[in-house]
Short mmCIF file of C-alpha atoms and ligand atoms in Angstrom, two decimals:
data_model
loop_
_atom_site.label_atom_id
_atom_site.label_comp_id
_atom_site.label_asym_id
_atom_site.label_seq_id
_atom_site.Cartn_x
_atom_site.Cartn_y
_atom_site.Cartn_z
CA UNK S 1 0.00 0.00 0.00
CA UNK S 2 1.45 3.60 -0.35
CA UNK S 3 -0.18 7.03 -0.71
CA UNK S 4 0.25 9.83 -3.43
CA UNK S 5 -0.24 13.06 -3.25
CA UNK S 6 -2.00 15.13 -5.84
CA UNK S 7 -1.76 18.99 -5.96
CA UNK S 8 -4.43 20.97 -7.82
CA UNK S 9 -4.01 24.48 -8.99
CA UNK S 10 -7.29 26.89 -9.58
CA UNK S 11 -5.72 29.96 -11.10
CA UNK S 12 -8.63 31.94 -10.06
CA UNK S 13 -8.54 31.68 -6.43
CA UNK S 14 -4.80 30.40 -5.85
CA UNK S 15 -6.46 27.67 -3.64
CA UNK S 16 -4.93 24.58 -3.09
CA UNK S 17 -6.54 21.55 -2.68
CA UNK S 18 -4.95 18.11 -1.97
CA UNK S 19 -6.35 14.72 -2.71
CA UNK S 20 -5.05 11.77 -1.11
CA UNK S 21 -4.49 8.49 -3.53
CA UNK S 22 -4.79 5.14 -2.00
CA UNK S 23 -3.31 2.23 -4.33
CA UNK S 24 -3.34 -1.48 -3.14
CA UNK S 25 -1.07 -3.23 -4.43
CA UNK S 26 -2.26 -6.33 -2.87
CA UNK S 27 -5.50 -5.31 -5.55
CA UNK S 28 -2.77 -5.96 -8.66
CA UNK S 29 -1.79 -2.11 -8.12
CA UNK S 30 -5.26 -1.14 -9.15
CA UNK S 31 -6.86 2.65 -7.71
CA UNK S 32 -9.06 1.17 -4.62
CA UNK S 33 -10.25 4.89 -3.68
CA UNK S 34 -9.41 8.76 -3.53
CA UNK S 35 -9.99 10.61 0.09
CA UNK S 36 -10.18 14.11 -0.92
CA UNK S 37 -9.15 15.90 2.08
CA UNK S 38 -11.45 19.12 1.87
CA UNK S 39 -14.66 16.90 3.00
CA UNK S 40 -15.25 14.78 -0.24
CA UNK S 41 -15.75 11.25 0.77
CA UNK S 42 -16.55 9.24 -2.28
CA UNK S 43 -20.27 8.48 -3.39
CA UNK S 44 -21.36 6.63 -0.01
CA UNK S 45 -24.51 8.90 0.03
CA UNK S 46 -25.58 7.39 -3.59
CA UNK S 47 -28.20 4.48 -3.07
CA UNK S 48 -28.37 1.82 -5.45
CA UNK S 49 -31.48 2.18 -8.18
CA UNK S 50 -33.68 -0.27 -9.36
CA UNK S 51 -33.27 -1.42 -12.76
CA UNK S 52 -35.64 0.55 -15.78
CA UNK S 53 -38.92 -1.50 -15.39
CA UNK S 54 -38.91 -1.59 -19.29
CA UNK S 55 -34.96 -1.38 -20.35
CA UNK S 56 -34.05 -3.95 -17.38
CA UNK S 57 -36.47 -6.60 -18.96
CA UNK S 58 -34.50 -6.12 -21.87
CA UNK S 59 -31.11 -7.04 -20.17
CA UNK S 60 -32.69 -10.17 -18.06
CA UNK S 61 -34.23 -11.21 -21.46
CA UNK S 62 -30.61 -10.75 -23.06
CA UNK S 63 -29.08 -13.07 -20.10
CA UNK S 64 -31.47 -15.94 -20.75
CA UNK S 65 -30.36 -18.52 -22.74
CA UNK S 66 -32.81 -20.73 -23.30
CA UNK S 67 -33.85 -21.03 -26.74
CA UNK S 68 -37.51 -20.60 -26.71
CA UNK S 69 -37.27 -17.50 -24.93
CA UNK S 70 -39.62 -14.80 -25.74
CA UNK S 71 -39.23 -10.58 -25.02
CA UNK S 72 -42.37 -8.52 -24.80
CA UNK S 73 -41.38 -6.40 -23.04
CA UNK S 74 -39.83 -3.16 -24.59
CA UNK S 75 -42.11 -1.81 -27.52
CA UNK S 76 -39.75 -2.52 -31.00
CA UNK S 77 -41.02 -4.26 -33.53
CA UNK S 78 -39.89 -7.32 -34.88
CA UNK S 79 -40.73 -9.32 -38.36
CA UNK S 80 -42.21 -12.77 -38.16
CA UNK S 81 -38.95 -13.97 -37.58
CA UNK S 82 -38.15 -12.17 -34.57
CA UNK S 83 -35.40 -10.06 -36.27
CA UNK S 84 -35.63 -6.56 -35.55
CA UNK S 85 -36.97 -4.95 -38.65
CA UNK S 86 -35.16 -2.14 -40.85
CA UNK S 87 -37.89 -0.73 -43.06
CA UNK S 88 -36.82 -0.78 -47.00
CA UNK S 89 -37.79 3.42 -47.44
CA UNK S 90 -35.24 3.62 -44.83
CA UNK S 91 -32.68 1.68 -46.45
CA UNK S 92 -33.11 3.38 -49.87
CA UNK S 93 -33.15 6.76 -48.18
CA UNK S 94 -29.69 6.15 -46.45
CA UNK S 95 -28.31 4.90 -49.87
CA UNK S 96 -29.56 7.90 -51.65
CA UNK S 97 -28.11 10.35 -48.59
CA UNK S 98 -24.58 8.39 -48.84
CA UNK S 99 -24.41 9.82 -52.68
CA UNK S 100 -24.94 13.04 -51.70
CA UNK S 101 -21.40 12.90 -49.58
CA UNK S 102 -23.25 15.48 -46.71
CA UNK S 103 -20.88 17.24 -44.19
CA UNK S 104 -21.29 16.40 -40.56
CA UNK S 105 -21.67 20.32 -39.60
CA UNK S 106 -24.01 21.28 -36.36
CA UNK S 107 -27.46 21.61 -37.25
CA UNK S 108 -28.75 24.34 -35.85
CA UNK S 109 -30.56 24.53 -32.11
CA UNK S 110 -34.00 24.20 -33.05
CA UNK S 111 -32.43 21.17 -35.48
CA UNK S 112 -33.14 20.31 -39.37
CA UNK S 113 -35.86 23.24 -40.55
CA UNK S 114 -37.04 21.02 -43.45
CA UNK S 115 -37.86 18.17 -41.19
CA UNK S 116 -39.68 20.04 -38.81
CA UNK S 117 -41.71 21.25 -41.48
CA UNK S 118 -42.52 18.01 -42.47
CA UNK S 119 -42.77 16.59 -39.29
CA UNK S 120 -45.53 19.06 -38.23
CA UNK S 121 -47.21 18.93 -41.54
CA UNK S 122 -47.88 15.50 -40.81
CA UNK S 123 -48.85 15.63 -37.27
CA UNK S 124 -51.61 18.47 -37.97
CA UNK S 125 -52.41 17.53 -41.12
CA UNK S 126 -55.21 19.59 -42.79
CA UNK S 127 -54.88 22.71 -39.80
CA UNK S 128 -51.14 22.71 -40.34
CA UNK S 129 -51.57 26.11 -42.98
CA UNK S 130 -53.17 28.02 -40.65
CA UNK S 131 -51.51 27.47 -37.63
CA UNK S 132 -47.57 27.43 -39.42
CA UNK S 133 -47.05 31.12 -38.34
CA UNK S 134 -47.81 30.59 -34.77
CA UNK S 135 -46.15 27.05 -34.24
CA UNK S 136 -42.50 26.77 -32.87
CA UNK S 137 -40.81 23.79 -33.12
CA UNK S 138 -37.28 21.92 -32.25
CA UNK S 139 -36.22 18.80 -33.68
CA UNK S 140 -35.78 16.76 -30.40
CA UNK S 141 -34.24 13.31 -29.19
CA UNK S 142 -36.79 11.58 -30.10
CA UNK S 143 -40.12 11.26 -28.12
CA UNK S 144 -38.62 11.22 -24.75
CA UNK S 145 -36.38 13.98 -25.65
CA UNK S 146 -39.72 16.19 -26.98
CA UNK S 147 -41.01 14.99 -23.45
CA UNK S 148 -37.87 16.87 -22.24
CA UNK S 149 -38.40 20.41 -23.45
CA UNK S 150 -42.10 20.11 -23.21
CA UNK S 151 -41.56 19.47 -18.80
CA UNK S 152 -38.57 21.98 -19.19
CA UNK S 153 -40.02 24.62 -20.99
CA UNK S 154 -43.36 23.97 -18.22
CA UNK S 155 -41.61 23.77 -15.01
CA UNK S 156 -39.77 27.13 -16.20
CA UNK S 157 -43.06 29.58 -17.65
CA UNK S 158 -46.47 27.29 -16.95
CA UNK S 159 -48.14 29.16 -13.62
CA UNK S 160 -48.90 25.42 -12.39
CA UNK S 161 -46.54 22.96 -11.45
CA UNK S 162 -48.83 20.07 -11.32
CA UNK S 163 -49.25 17.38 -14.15
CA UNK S 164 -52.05 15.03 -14.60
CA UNK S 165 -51.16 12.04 -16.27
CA UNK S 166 -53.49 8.87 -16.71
CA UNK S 167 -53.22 5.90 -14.55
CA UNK S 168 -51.72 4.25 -16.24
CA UNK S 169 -49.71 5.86 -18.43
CA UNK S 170 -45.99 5.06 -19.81
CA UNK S 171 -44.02 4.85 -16.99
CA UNK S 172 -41.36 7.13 -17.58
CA UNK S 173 -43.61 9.98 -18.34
CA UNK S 174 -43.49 10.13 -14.48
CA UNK S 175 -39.12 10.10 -14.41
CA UNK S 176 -39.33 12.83 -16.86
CA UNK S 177 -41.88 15.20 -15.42
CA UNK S 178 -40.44 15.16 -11.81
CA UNK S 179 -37.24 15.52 -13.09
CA UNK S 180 -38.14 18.65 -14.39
CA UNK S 181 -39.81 19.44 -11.75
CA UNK S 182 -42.77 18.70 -11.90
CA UNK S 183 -45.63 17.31 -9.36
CA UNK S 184 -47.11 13.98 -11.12
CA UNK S 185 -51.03 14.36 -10.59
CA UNK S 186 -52.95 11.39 -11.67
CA UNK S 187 -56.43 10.89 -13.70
CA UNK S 188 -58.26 8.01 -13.95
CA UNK S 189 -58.24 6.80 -17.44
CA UNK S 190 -61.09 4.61 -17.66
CA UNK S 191 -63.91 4.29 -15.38
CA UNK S 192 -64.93 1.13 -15.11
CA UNK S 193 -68.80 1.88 -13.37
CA UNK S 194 -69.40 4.60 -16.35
CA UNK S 195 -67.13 2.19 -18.95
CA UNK S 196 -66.23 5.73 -19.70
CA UNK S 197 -63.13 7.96 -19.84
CA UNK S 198 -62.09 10.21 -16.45
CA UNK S 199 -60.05 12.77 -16.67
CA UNK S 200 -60.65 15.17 -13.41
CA UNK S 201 -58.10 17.68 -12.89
CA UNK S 202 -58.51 21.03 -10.97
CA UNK S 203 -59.05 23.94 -13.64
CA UNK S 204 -55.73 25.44 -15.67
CA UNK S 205 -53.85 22.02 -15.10
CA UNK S 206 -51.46 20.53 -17.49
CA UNK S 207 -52.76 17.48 -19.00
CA UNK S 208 -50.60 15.00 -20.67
CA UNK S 209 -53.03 12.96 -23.26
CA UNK S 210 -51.86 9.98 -25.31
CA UNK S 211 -52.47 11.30 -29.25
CA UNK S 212 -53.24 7.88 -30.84
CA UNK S 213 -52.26 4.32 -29.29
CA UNK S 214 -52.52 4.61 -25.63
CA UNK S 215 -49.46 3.13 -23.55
CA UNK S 216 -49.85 0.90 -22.15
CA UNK S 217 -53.90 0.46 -22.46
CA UNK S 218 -53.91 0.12 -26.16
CA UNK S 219 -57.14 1.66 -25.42
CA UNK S 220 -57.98 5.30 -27.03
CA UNK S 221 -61.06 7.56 -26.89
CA UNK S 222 -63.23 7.34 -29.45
CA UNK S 223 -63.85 10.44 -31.58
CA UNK S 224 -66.94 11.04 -29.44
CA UNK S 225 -65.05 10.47 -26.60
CA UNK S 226 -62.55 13.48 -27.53
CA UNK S 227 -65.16 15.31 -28.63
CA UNK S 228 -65.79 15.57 -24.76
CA UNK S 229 -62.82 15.98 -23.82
CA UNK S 230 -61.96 18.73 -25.54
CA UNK S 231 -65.05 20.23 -24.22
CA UNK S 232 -63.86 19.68 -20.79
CA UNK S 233 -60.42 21.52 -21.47
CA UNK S 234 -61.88 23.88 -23.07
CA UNK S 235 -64.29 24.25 -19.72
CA UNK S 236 -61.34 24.00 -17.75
CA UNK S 237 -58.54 26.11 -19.38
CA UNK S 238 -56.40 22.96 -19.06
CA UNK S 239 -52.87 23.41 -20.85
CA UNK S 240 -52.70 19.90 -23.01
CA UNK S 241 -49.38 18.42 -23.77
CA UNK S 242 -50.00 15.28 -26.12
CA UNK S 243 -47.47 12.98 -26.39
CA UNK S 244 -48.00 11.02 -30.42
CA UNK S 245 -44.87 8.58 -30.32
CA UNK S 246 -47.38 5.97 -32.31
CA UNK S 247 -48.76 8.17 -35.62
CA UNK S 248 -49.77 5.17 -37.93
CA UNK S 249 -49.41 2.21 -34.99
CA UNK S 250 -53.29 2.94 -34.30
CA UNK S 251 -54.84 2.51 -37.54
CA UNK S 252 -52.32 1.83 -39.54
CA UNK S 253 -52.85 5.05 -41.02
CA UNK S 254 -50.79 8.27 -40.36
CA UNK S 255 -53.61 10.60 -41.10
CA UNK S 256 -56.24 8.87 -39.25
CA UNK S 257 -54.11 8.82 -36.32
CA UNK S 258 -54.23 12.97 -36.71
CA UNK S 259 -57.82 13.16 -34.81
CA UNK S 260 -56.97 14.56 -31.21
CA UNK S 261 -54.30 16.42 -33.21
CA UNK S 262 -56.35 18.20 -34.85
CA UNK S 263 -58.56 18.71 -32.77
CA UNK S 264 -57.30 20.85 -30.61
CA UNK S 265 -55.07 22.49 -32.79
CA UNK S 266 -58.10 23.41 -34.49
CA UNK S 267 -59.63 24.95 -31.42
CA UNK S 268 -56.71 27.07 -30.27
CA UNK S 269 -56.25 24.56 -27.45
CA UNK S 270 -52.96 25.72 -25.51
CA UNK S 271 -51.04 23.05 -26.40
CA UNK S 272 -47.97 21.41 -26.91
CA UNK S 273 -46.79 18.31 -28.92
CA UNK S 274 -43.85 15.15 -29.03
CA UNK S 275 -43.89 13.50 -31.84
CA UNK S 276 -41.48 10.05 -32.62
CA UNK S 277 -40.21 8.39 -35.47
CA UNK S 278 -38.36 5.82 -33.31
CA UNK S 279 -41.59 2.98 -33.97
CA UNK S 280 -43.08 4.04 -37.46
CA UNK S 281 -39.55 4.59 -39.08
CA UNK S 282 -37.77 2.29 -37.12
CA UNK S 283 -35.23 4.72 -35.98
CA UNK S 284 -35.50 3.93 -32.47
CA UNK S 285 -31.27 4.17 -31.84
CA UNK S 286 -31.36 7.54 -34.36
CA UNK S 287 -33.68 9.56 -31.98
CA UNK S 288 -35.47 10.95 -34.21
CA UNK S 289 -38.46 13.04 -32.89
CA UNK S 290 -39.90 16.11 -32.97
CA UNK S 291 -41.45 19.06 -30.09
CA UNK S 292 -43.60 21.91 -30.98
CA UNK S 293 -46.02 24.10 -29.45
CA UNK S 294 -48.68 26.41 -30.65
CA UNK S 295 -48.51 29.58 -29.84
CA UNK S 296 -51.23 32.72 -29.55
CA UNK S 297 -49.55 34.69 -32.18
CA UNK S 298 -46.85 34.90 -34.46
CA UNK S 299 -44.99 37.78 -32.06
CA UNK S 300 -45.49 35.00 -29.08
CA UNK S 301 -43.97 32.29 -31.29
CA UNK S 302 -40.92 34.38 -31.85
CA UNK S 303 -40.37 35.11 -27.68
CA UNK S 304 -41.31 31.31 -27.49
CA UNK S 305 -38.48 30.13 -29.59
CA UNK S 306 -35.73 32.20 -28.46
CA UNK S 307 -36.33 30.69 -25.07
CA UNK S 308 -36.81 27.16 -26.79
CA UNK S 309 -33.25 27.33 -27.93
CA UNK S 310 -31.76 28.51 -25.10
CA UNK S 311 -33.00 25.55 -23.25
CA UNK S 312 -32.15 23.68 -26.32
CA UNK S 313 -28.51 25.12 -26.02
CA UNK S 314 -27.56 24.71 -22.43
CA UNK S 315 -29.31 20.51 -22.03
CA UNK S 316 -27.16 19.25 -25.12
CA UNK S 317 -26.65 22.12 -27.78
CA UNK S 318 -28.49 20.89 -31.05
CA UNK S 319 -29.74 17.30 -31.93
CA UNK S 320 -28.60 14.71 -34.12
CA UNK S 321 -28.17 15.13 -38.00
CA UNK S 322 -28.75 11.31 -39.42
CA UNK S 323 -31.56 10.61 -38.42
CA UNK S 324 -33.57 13.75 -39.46
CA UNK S 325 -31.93 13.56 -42.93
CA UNK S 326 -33.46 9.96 -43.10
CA UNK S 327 -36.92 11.56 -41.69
CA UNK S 328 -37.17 14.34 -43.87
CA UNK S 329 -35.48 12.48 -46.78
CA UNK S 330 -38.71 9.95 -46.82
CA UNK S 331 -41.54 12.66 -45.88
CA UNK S 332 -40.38 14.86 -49.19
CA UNK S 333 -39.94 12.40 -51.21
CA UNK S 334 -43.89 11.71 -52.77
CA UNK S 335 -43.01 7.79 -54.03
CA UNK S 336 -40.84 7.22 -51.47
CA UNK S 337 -43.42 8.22 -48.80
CA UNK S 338 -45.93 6.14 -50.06
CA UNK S 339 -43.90 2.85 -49.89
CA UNK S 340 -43.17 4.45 -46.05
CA UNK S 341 -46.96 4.54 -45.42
CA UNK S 342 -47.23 0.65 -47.18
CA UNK S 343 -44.55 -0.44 -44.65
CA UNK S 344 -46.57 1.15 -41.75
CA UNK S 345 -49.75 -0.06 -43.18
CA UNK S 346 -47.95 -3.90 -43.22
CA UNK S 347 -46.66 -3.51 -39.49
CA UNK S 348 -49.57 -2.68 -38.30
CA UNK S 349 -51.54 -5.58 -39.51
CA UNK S 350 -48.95 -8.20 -38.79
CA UNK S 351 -49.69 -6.68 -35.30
CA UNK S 352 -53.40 -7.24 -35.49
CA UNK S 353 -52.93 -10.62 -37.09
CA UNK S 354 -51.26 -11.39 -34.12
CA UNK S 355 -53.84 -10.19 -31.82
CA UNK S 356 -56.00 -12.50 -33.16
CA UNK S 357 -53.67 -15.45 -33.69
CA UNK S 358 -52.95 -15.48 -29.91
CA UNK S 359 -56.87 -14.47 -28.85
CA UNK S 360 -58.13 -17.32 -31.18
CA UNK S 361 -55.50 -19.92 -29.58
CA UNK S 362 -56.07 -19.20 -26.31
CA UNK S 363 -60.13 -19.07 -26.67
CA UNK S 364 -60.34 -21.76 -28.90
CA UNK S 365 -57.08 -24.37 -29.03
CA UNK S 366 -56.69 -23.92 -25.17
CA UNK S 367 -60.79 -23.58 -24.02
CA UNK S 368 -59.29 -21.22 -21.51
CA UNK S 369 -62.38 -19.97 -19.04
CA UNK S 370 -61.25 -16.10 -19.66
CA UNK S 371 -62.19 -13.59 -22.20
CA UNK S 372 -59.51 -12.75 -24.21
CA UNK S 373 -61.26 -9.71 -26.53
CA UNK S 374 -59.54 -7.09 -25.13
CA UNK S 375 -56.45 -8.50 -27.29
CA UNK S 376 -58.30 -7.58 -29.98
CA UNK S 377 -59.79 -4.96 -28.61
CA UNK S 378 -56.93 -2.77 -27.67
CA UNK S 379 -54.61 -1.02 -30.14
CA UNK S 380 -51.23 0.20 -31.25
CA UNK S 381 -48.20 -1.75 -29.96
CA UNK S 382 -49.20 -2.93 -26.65
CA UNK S 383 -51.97 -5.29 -25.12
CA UNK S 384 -52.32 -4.48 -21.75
CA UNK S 385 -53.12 -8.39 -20.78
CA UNK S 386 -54.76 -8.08 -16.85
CA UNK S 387 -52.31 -10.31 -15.94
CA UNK S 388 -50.93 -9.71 -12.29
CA UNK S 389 -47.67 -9.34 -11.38
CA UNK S 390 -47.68 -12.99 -9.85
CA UNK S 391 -48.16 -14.37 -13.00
CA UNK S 392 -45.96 -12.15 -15.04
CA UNK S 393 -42.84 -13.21 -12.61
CA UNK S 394 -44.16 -17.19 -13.53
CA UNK S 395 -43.80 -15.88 -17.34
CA UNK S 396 -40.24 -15.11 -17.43
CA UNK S 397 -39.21 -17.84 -14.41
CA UNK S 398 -40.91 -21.24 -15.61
CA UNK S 399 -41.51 -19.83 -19.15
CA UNK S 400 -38.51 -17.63 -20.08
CA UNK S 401 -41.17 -14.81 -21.77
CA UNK S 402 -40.42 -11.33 -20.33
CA UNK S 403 -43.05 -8.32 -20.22
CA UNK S 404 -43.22 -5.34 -17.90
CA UNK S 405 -44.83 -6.43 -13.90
CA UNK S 406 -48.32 -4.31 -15.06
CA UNK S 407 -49.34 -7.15 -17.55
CA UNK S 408 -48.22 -4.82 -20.62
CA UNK S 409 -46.73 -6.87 -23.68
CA UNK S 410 -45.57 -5.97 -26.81
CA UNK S 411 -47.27 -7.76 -29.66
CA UNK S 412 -44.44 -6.59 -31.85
CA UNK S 413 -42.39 -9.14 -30.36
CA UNK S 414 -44.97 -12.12 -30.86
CA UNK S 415 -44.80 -13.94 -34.26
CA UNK S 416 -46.18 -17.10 -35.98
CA UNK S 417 -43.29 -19.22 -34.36
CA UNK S 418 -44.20 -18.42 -31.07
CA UNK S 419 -47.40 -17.30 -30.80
CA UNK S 420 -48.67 -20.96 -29.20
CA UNK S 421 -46.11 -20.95 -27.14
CA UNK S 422 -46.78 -18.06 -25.10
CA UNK S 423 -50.69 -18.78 -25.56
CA UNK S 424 -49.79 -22.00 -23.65
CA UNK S 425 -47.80 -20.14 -21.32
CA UNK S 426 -50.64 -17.32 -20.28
CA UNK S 427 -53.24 -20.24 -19.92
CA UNK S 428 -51.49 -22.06 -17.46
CA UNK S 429 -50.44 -19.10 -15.54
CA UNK S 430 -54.24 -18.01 -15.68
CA UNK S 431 -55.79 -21.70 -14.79
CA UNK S 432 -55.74 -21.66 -11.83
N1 PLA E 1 -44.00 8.16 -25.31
C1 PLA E 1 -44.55 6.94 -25.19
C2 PLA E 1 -45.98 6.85 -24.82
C3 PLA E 1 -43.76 5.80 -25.39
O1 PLA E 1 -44.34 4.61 -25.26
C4 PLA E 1 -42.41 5.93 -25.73
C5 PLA E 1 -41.54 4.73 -25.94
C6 PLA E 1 -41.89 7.23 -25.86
C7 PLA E 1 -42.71 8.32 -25.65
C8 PLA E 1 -40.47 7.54 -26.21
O2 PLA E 1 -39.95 6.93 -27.26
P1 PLA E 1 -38.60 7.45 -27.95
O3 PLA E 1 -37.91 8.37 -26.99
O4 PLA E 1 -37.82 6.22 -28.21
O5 PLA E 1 -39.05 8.15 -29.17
N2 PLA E 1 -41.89 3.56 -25.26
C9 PLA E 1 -41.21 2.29 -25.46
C10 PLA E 1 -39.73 2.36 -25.21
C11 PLA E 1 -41.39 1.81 -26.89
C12 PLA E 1 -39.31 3.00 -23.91
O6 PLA E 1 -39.82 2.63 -22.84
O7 PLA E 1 -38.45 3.88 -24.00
C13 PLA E 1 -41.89 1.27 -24.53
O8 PLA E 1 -41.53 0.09 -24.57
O9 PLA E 1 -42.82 1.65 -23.80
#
């Protein structure tokens, strides 16, 4: 064992500070810990965290090694084969972006102005032309990073600090929000003695509302059913901050998927939105996504956005170029948009076809005693299954499938191979 000494200089305040080096060299000479003597004791105060109740499935799933093993848990889709999918428009845009032989430059804060445009366009659809002028926008880190400004931007101007989220919603909503700052309110989604929807929040609240797809319920209003709920905002002066990281996943239509959209744009609802091309491009590990807000007036959009960017600038400078090339390469380009909106269209029913592969196994093959229509039922990505978390640690101990503890799977990850196989599995965890 010996000790070294390290001297550090700040030319600023001529202080010196001293940090005492502790080497074992019965630990192979390796650094074993650093007492800095001005009070400094090491991370002792840090607690250990749990692992991500999505991401960790991911890693338990990727430590498994038995072959019939199964992940539903995080939302990506797969093919029929299980192989993570890479959607041809993407490929051929990447090819056609390599010819061009485009610098690496910084984009600028706010990101790519061409794909925001296009981003929006599609979000709003039809209102997009008259709202343009009043609607800021940054090209974000994909959904989660949207998620980021929107909470930021909040916790910094919005008079109210509360957020209402649904029960359930996607669980990192929650990290996000009260990392910004925010206090997570909840709402009741669905109200099972009225079969109806529940949103009660004190007047003026922020209200986070699921644009097409609901996570994890796979449940979503019905047009009605915003219809009211824009009347109750409206009622209520809520501020509503819709979070779309599924456009095409619902119907299998990106337009379609516009309705709440829409909607309140229409209606000069306050409102902010995050949009994602992580599912319905594929580009979950380019981050691709999208924030805007819309704005009272074309002078508030322009105060708006010079705070957007310095927010922008000082969390992580501007976003990442690929990814929005790819984006805005495929939304401008009319043929190769088309064959985009094909691929979606072909995701989304190999979804549904497995919705009803595993529903009609499980009713059917397996005579189990339960209802299984809310697999059909629900839609987007996830079925939210009712099991509990009793039976969802059986799935991944006796049966080596993996899902989230609230019963959510991801029918992306289910395909013709092993749809029985996890039908088999949920009836004997739900026999008894
Ligand atoms: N909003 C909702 C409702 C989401 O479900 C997800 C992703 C995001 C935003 C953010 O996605 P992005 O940042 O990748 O664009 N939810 C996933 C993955 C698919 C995750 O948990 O990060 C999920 O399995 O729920």
């Amino acid at each position: 064992m010996f000790s070294g000494v390290l001297r550090a200089h700040t030319t600023a305040s001529r202080v010196t500070s001293k940090a005492v080096f502790q080497y074992s060299s019965l630990n192979g000479g390796k650094f074993v810990g650093c007492n800095l003597q001005r009070g400094f004791h090491g991370w002792g105060n840090v607690p250990m965290g749990p692992p991500d109740p999505i991401f960790g499935i991911s890693e338990a799933f990727k430590k498994d090694d038995f072959p019939k093993k199964i992940n539903l848990g995080v939302g990506a889709y797969r093919d029929d084969t299980g192989k993570p999918y890479i959607l041809p428009s993407v490929q051929t845009a990447e090819v056609e972006l390599l010819k061009q032989d485009l610098d690496k430059e910084y984009l600028p804060m706010t990101g790519d102005a061409g794909f925001r445009t296009e981003a929006t366009r599609m979000a709003y659809g039809d209102v997009y032309d008259s709202i343009r002028d009043r609607l800021v926008s940054a090209q974000s880190v994909s959904g989660t990073g949207a998620l980021l400004l929107s909470s930021r931007f909040l916790s910094k101007y919005y008079p109210s600090k509360d957020i209402y989220v649904s029960n359930p919603t996607w669980g990192n909503h929650k990290n996000v929000f009260s990392n910004a700052g925010l206090n997570i309110k909840e709402y009741r989604y669905y109200n099972p003695v009225t079969k109806g929807l529940d949103i009660e929040a004190p007047n003026d609240s922020i209200v986070l509302l699921h644009a097409c797809a609901h996570n994890p319920t796979g449940v979503d209003p019905t047009h009605a059913q915003w219809n009211d709920i824009l009347r109750v905002v409206r009622e209520k002066g809520h501020f509503v901050l819709l979070d779309m990281a599924y456009q095409g996943f619902a119907s299998g239509d990106f337009a379609r998927d516009t309705y709440a959209t829409q909607l309140f744009a229409s209606n000069n609802i306050p409102m902010f939105l995050c949009q994602s091309f992580a599912k319905n491009m594929g580009l979950y590990g380019e981050r691709v996504g999208c924030f805007s807000a819309l704005t009272a007036s074309p002078e508030e959009a322009a105060r708006f956005e010079s705070q957007l960017k310095i927010l922008v600038r000082a969390s992580y400078s501007n976003p990442p170029v690929h990814g929005a090339r790819i984006a805005n390469f495929i939304l401008k380009n009319k043929n190769l948009r088309s064959q985009w909106a094909n691929e979606v269209k072909g995701m989304a029913g190999r979804i549904i076809s497995m919705r009803q592969a595993l529903r009609t196994i499980l009713e059917n093959d397996l005579n189990s005693k339960h209802s299984w229509k809310h697999i059909t039922d629900q839609i987007g990505m996830f079925c939210y299954t009712g099991l509990n978390p009793e039976q969802v640690a059986t799935l991944s101990k006796d049966w080596h499938i993996y899902l989230t503890k609230n019963g959510r799977i991801s029918i992306a990850g289910i395909n013709s191979s092993n749809v029985r196989y996890l039908a088999e599995a949920i009836h004997s965890v739900t026999s008894h």
